[in-house]
PDB file of C-alpha atoms in Angstrom:
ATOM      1  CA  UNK U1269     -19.648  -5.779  13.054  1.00  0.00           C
ATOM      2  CA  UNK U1270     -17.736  -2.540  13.386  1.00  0.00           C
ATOM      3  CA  UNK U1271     -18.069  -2.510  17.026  1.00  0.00           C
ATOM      4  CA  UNK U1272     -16.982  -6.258  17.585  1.00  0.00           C
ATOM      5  CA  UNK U1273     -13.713  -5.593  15.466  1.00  0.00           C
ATOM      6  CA  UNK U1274     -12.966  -2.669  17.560  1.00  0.00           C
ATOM      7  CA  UNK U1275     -13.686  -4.390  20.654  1.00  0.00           C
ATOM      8  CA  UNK U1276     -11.171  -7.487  19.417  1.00  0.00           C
ATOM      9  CA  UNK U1277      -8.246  -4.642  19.384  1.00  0.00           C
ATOM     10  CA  UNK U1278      -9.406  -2.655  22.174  1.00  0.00           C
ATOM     11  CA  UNK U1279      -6.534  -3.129  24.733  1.00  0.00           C
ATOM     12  CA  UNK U1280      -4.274  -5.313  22.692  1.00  0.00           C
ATOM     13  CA  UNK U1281      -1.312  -6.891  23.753  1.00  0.00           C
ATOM     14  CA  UNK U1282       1.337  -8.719  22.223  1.00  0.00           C
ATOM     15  CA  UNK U1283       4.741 -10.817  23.792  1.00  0.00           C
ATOM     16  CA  UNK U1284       8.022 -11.199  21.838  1.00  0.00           C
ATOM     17  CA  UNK U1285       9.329 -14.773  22.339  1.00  0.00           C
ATOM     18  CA  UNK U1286      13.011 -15.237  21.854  1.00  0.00           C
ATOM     19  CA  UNK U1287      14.715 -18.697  22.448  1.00  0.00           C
ATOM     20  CA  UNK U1288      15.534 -16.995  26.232  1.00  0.00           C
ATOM     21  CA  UNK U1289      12.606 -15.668  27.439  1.00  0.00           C
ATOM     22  CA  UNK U1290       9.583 -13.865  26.539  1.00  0.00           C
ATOM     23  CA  UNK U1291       9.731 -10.200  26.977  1.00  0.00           C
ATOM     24  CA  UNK U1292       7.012  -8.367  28.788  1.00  0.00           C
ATOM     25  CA  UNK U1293       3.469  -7.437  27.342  1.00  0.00           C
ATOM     26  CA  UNK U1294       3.209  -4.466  25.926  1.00  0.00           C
ATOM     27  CA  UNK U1295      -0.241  -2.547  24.239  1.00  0.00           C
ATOM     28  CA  UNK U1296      -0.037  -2.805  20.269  1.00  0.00           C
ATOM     29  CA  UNK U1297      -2.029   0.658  19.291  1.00  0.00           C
ATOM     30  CA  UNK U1298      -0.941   0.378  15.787  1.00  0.00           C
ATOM     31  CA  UNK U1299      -1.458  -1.912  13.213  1.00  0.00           C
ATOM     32  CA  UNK U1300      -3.066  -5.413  12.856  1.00  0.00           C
ATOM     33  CA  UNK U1301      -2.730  -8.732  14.994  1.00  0.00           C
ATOM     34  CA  UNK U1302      -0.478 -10.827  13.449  1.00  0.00           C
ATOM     35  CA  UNK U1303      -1.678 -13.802  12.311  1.00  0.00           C
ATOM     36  CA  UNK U1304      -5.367 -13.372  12.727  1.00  0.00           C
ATOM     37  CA  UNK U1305      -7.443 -14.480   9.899  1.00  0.00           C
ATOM     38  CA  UNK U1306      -9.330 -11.489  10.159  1.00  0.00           C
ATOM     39  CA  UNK U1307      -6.305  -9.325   9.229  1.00  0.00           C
ATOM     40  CA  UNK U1308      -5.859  -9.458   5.401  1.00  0.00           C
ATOM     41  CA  UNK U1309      -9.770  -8.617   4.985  1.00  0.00           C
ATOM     42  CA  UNK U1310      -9.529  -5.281   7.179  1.00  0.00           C
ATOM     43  CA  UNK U1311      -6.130  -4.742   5.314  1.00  0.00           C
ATOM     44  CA  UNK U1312      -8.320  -4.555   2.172  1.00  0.00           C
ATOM     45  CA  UNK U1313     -11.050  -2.543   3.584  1.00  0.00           C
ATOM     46  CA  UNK U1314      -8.886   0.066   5.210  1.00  0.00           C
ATOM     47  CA  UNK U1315      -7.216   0.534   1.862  1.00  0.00           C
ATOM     48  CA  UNK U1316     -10.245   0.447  -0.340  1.00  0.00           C
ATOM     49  CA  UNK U1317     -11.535   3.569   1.806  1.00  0.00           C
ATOM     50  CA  UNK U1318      -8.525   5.221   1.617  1.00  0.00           C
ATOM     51  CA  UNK U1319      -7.330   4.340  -2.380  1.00  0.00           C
ATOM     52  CA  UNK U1320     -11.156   5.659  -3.065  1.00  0.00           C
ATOM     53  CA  UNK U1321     -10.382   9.229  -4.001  1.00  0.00           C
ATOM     54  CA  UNK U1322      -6.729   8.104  -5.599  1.00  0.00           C
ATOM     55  CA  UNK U1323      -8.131   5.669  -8.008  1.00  0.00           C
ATOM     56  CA  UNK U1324      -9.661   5.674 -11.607  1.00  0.00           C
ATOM     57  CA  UNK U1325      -9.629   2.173 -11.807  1.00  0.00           C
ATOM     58  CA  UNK U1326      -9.116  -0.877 -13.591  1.00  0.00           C
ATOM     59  CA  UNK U1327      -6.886  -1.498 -15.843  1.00  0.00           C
ATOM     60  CA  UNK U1328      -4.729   1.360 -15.270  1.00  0.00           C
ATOM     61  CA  UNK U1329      -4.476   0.958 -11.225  1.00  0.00           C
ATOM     62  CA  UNK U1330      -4.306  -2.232  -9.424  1.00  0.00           C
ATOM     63  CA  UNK U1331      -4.085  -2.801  -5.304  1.00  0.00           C
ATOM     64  CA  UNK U1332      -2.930  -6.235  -4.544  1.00  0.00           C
ATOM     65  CA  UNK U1333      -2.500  -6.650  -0.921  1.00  0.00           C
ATOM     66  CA  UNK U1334       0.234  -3.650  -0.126  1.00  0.00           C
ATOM     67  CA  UNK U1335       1.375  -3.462  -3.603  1.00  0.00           C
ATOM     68  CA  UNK U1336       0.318  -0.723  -6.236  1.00  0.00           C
ATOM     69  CA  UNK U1337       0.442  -0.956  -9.745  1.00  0.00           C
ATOM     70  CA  UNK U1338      -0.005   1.950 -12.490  1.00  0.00           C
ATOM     71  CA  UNK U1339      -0.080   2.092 -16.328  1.00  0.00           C
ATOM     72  CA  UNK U1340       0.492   5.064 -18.028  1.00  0.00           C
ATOM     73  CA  UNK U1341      -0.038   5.429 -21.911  1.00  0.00           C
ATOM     74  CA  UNK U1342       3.421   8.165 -21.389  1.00  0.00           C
ATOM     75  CA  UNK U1343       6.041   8.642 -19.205  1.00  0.00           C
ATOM     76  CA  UNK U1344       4.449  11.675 -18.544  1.00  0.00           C
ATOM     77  CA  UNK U1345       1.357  10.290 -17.439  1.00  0.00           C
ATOM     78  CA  UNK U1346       2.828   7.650 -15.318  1.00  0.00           C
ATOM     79  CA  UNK U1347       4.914  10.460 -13.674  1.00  0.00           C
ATOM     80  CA  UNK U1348       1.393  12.477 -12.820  1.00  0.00           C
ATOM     81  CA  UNK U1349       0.011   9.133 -11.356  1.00  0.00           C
ATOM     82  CA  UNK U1350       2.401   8.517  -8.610  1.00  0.00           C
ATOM     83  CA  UNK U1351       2.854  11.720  -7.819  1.00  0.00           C
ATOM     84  CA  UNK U1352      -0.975  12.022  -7.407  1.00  0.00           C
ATOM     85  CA  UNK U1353      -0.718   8.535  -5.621  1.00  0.00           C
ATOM     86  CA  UNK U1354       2.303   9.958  -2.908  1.00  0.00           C
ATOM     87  CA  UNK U1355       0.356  13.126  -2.311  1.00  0.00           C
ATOM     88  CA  UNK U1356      -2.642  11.488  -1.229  1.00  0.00           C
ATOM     89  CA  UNK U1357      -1.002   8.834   1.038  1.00  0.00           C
ATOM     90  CA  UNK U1358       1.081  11.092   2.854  1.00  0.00           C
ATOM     91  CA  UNK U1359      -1.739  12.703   5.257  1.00  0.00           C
ATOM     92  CA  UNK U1360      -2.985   9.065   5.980  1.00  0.00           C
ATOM     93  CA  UNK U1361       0.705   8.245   7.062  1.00  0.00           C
ATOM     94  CA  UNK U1362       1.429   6.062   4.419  1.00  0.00           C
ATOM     95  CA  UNK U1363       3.653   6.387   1.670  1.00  0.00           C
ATOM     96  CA  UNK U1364       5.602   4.835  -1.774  1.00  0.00           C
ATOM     97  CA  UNK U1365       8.796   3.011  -0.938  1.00  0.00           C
ATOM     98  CA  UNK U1366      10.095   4.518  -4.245  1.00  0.00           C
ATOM     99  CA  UNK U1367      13.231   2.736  -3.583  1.00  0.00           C
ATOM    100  CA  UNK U1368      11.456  -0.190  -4.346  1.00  0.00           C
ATOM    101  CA  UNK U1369       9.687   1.140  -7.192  1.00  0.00           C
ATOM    102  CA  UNK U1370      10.148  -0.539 -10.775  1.00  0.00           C
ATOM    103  CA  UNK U1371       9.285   0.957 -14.613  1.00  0.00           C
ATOM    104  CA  UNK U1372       8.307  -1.300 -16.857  1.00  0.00           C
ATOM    105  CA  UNK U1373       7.795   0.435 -20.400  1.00  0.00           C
ATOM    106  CA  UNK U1374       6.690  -1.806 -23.624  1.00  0.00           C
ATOM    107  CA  UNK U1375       8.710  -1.678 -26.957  1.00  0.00           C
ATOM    108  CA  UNK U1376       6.993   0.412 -28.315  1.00  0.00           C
ATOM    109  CA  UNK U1377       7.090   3.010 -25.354  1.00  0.00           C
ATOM    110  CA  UNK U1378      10.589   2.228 -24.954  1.00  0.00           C
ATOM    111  CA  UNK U1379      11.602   3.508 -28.250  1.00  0.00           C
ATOM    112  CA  UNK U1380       9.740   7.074 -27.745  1.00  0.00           C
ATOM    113  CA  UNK U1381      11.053   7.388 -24.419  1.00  0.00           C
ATOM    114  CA  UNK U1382      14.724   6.785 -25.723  1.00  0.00           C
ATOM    115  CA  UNK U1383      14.291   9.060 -28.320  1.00  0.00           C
ATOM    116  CA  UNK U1384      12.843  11.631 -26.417  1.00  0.00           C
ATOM    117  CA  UNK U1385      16.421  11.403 -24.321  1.00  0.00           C
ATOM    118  CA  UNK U1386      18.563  11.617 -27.276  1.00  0.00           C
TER     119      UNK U1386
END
């Protein structure tokens, strides 16, 4: 199975199409083909293998499709966890778009947290 994936992206090529021409092939080395219904399942695989180590599972981690989601019990915590998460990305060349990051904190959590600032 392995071998018949690789062979699929073995010498790839794609063509941009604009409403003047198409541009010239050109070898995709990176990535996954667009479109190809094999795509989202070696999105998942690829990610599984390399979440493995990162993880400690459900309910406190979820991967859904390129999306990450941690839950802390503390601020503190939650800190730890994406630190942990951004260190071990970063040698696989992938990373947290912290700029697109959002904190979500219950009431109760809320409260301590704001007190904790005062």
């Amino acid at each position: 199975m392995v071998k018949a994936v690789m062979a699929m992206y073995e010498g790839a090529q794609t063509v941009v199409r604009t409403t003047e021409e198409d541009i010239k092939a050109f070898n995709v080395k990176v990535g996954l083909h667009q479109g190809s219904v094999l795509s989202p399942l070696l999105f998942v695989i690829v990610m599984e293998m390399i979440s493995r180590e990162l993880r400690v599972g459900l309910p406190l981690e979820l991967l859904c499709a390129d999306d990450l989601i941690l839950m802390a019990e503390c601020e503190e915590s939650l800190c730890d966890k994406i630190v942990k998460w951004k260190s071990g990305l970063g040698p696989k060349d992938l990373k947290m778009n912290t700029g697109k990051t959002k904190v979500m904190f219950n009431c109760s959590m809320k409260n301590r947290v704001e007190e904790k600032g005062k």
